[in-house]
Coordinates of C-alpha atoms in Angstrom, one line a residue:
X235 CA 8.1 -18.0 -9.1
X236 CA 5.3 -14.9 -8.2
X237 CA 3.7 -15.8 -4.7
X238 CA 1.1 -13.8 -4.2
X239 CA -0.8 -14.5 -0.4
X240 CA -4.6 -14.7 0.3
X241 CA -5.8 -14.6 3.7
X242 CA -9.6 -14.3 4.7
X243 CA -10.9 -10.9 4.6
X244 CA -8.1 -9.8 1.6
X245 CA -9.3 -7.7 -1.1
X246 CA -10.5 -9.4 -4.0
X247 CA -9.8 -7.2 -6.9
X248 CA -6.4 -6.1 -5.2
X249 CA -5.7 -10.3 -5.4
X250 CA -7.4 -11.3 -8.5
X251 CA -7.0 -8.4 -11.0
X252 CA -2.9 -8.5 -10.8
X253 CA -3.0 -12.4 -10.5
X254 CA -5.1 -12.4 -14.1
X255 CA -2.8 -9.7 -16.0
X256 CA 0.5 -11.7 -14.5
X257 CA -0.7 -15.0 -15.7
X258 CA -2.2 -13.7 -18.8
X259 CA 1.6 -12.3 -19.5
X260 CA 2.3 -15.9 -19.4
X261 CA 3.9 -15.4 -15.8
X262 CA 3.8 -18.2 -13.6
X263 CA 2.1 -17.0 -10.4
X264 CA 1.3 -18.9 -7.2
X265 CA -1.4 -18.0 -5.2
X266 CA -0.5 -19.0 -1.1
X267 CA -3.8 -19.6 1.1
X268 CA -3.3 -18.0 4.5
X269 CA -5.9 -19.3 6.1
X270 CA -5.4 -18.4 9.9
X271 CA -3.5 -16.5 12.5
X272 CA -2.2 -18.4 14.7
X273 CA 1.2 -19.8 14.0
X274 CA 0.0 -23.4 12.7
X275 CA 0.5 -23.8 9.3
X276 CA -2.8 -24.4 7.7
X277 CA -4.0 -27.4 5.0
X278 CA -7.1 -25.3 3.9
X279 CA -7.0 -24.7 0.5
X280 CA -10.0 -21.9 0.4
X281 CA -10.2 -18.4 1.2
X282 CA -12.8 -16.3 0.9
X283 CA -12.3 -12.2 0.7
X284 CA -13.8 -9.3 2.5
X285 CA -16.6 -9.2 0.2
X286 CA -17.9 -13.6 0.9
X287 CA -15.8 -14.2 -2.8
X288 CA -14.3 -17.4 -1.9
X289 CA -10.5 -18.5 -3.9
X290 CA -8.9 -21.5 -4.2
X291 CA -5.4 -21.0 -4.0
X292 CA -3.0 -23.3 -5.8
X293 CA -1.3 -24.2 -2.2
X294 CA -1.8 -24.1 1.6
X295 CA 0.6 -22.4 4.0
X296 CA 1.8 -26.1 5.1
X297 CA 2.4 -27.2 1.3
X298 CA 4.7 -23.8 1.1
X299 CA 6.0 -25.1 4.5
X300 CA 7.2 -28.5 3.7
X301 CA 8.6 -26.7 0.2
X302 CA 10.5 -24.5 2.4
X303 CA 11.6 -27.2 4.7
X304 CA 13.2 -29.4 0.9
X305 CA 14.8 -26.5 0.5
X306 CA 16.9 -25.8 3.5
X307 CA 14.7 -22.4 3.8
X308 CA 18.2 -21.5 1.2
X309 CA 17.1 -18.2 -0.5
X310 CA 19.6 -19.8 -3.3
X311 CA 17.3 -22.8 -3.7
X312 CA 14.3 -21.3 -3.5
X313 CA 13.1 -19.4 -7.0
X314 CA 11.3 -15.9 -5.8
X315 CA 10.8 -13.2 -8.5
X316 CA 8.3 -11.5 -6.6
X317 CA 5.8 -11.7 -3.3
X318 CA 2.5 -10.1 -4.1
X319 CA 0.6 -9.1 -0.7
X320 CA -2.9 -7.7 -1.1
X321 CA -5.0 -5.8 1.8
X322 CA -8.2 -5.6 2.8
X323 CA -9.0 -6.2 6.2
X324 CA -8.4 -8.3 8.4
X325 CA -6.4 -9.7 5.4
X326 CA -3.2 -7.7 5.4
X327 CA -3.0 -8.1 9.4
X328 CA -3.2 -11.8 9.3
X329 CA -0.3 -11.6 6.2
X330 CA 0.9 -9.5 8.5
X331 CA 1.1 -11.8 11.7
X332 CA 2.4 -14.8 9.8
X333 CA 5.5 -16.4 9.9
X334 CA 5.5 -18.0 6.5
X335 CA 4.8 -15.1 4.8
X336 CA 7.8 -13.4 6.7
X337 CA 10.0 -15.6 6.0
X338 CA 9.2 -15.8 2.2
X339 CA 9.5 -11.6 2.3
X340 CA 12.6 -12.6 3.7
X341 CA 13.9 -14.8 1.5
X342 CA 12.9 -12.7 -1.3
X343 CA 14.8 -9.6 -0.3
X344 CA 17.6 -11.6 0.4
X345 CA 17.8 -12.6 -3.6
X346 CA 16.4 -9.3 -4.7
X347 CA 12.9 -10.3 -5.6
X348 CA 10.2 -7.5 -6.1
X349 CA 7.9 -7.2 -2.8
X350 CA 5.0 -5.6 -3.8
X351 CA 2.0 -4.4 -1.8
X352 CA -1.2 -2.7 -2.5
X353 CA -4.0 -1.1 0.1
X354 CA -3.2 -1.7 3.5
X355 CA -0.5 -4.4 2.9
X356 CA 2.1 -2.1 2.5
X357 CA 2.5 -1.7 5.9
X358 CA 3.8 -4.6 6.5
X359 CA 6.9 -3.9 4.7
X360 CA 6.9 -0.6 6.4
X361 CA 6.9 -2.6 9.7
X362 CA 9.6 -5.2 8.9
X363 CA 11.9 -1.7 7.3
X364 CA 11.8 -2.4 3.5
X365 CA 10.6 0.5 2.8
X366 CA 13.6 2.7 4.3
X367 CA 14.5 5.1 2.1
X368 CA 12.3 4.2 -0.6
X369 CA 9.0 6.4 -2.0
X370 CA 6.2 4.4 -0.8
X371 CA 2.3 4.6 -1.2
X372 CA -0.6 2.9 0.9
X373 CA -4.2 3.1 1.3
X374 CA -5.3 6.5 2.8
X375 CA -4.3 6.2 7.1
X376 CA -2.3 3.3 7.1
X377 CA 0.5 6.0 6.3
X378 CA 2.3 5.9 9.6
X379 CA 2.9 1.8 9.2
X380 CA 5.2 3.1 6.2
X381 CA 8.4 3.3 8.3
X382 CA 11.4 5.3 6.4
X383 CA 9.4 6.1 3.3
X384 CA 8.4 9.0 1.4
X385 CA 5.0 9.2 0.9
X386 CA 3.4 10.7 -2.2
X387 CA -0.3 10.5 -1.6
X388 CA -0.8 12.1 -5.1
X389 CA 0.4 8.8 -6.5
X390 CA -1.8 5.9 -6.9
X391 CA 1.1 3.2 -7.8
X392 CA 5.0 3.4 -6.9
X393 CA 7.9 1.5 -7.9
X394 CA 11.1 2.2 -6.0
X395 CA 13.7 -0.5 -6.6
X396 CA 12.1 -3.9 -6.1
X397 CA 9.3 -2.5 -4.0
X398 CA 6.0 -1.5 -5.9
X399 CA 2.9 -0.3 -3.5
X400 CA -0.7 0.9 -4.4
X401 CA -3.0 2.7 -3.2
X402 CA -6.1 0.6 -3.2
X403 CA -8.7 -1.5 -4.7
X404 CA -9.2 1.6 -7.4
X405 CA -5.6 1.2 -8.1
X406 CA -5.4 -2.7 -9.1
X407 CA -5.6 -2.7 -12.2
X408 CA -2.2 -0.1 -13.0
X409 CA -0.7 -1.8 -9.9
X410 CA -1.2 -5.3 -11.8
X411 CA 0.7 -3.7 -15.3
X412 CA 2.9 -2.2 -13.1
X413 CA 3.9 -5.9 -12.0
X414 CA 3.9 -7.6 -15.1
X415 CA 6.3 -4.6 -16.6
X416 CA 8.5 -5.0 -13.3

């Protein structure tokens, strides 16, 4: 399974334009509502993007909860391929600040599952050290979240491993091929 996280204020195209060219690759994709930061898991369904676009997600942070909690939070019993984060702001912070998403990053670089991050999301695998060592990109600024990375700000999308980052919004669309090739 392909989580990819929505929290309010996330960028739109960064969400929607990988979510359409995975599922139109016939990849079954997942989209998490994140729908606030304190450390309660939420049961709202909607979230609405930095530019008043609301989503409905196919599940709420609690329904990925109580899946977690059937499963033994086991990384063996829990399918991840990938975990798609987008930014935007204050999207990517409240990703950023919640436990359920850190524990499905976890999980999925326990089994080897592509973490992928475009905007301003990619530092939060530059804050939890996923990005060690690897060649990383992020939105222009956001740099110094990108902890043990070389950056290449020529670059608009990099794959390194199972870590793929993007630059930005203008960047979506590659980063969303680059997904469905990964």
């Amino acid at each position: 399974m392909i989580y990819l996280f929505l929290a309010p204020g996330f960028e739109e195209i960064e969400a929607l334009c990988p979510l359409d060219l995975l599922r139109r690759a016939g990849l079954a994709v997942t989209t998490v509502a994140i729908t606030t930061p304190a450390n309660i898991p939420s049961t709202e369904s909607t979230v609405t993007g930095a530019h008043r676009i609301t989503v409905q997600a196919d599940m709420t942070e609690a329904d990925l909860v109580r899946y977690l909690d059937a499963a033994g939070h086991d990384p063996s019993a829990i399918p991840i391929e990938a975990v798609i984060l987008p930014g935007g702001m204050p999207g990517a912070a409240y990703l950023d600040a919640s436990p359920v998403v850190n524990e499905i990053l976890s999980l999925a670089d326990a089994e080897g599952a592509f973490l992928a991050a475009i905007c301003a999301a990619p530092m939060i695998l530059g804050k939890r050290g996923d990005l060690c060592g690897k060649e990383a990109i992020c939105f222009p600024g956001f740099e110094e979240y990108l902890a043990g990375a070389t950056v290449d700000t020529e670059k608009t999308v990099v794959r390194d491993g199972n870590v793929i980052t993007a630059k930005g919004m203008g960047a979506a669309f590659e980063f969303g091929l680059e997904l469905v090739r990964a």
